[in-house]
mmCIF file of C-alpha atoms in Angstrom:
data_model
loop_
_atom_site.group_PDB
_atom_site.id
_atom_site.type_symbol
_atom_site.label_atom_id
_atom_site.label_comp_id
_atom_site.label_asym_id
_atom_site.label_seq_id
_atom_site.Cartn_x
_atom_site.Cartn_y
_atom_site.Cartn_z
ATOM 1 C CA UNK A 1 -21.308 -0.913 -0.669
ATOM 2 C CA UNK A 2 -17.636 -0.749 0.511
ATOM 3 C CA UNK A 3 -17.084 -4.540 -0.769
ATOM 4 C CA UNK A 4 -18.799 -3.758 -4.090
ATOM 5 C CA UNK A 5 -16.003 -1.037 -4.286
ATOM 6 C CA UNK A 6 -13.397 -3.610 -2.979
ATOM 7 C CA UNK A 7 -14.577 -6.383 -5.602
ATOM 8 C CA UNK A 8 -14.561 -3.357 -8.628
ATOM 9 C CA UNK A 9 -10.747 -2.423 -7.589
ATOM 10 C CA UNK A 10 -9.829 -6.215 -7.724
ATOM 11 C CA UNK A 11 -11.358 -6.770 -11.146
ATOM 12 C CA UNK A 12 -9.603 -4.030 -11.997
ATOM 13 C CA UNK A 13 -6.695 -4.923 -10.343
ATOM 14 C CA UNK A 14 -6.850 -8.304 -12.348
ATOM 15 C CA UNK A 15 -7.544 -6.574 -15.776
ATOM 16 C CA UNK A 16 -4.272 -4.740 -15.695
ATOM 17 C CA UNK A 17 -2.250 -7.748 -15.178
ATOM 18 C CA UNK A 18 -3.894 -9.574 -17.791
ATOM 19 C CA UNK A 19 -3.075 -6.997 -20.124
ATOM 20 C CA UNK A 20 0.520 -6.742 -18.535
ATOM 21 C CA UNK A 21 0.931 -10.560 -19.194
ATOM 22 C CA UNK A 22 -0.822 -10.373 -22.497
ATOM 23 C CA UNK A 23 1.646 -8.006 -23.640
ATOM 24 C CA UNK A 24 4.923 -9.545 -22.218
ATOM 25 C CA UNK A 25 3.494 -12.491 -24.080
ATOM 26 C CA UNK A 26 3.679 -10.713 -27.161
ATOM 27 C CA UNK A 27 7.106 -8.829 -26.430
ATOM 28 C CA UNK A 28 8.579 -12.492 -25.488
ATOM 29 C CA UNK A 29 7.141 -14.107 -28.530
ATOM 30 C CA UNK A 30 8.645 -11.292 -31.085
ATOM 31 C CA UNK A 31 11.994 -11.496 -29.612
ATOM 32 C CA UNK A 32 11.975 -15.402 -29.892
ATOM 33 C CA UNK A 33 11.237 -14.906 -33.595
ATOM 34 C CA UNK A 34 14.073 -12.149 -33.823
ATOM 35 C CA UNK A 35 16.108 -14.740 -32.030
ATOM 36 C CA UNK A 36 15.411 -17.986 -34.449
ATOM 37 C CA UNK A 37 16.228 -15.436 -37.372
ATOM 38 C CA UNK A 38 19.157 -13.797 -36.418
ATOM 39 C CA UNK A 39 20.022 -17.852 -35.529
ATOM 40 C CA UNK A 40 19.373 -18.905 -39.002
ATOM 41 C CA UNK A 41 20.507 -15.757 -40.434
ATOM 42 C CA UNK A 42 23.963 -16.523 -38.409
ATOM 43 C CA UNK A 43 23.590 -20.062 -40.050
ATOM 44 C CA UNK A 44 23.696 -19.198 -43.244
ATOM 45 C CA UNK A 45 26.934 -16.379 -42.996
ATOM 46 C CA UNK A 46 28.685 -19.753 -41.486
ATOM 47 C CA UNK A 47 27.917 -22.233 -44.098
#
């Protein structure tokens, strides 16, 4: 019983940093995007 609990927590445990990494994923993709178009953005005010 106690390593049914044990295995539950680690699933669980696991879940949450999927979600964490999904996420940062997500926040890391959206501020390369920002980046490449305040790049091209900046490319265009030069030229």
């Amino acid at each position: 019983m106690k390593s049914m609990l044990r295995l539950k927590s680690q699933c669980k445990n696991v879940g949450y940093v999927f979600n964490l990494t999904r996420a940062s994923r997500q926040t890391i993709q959206y501020q390369y995007s920002e980046y490449l178009r305040n790049t091209a953005d900046y490319k265009d005010q030069a030229l």
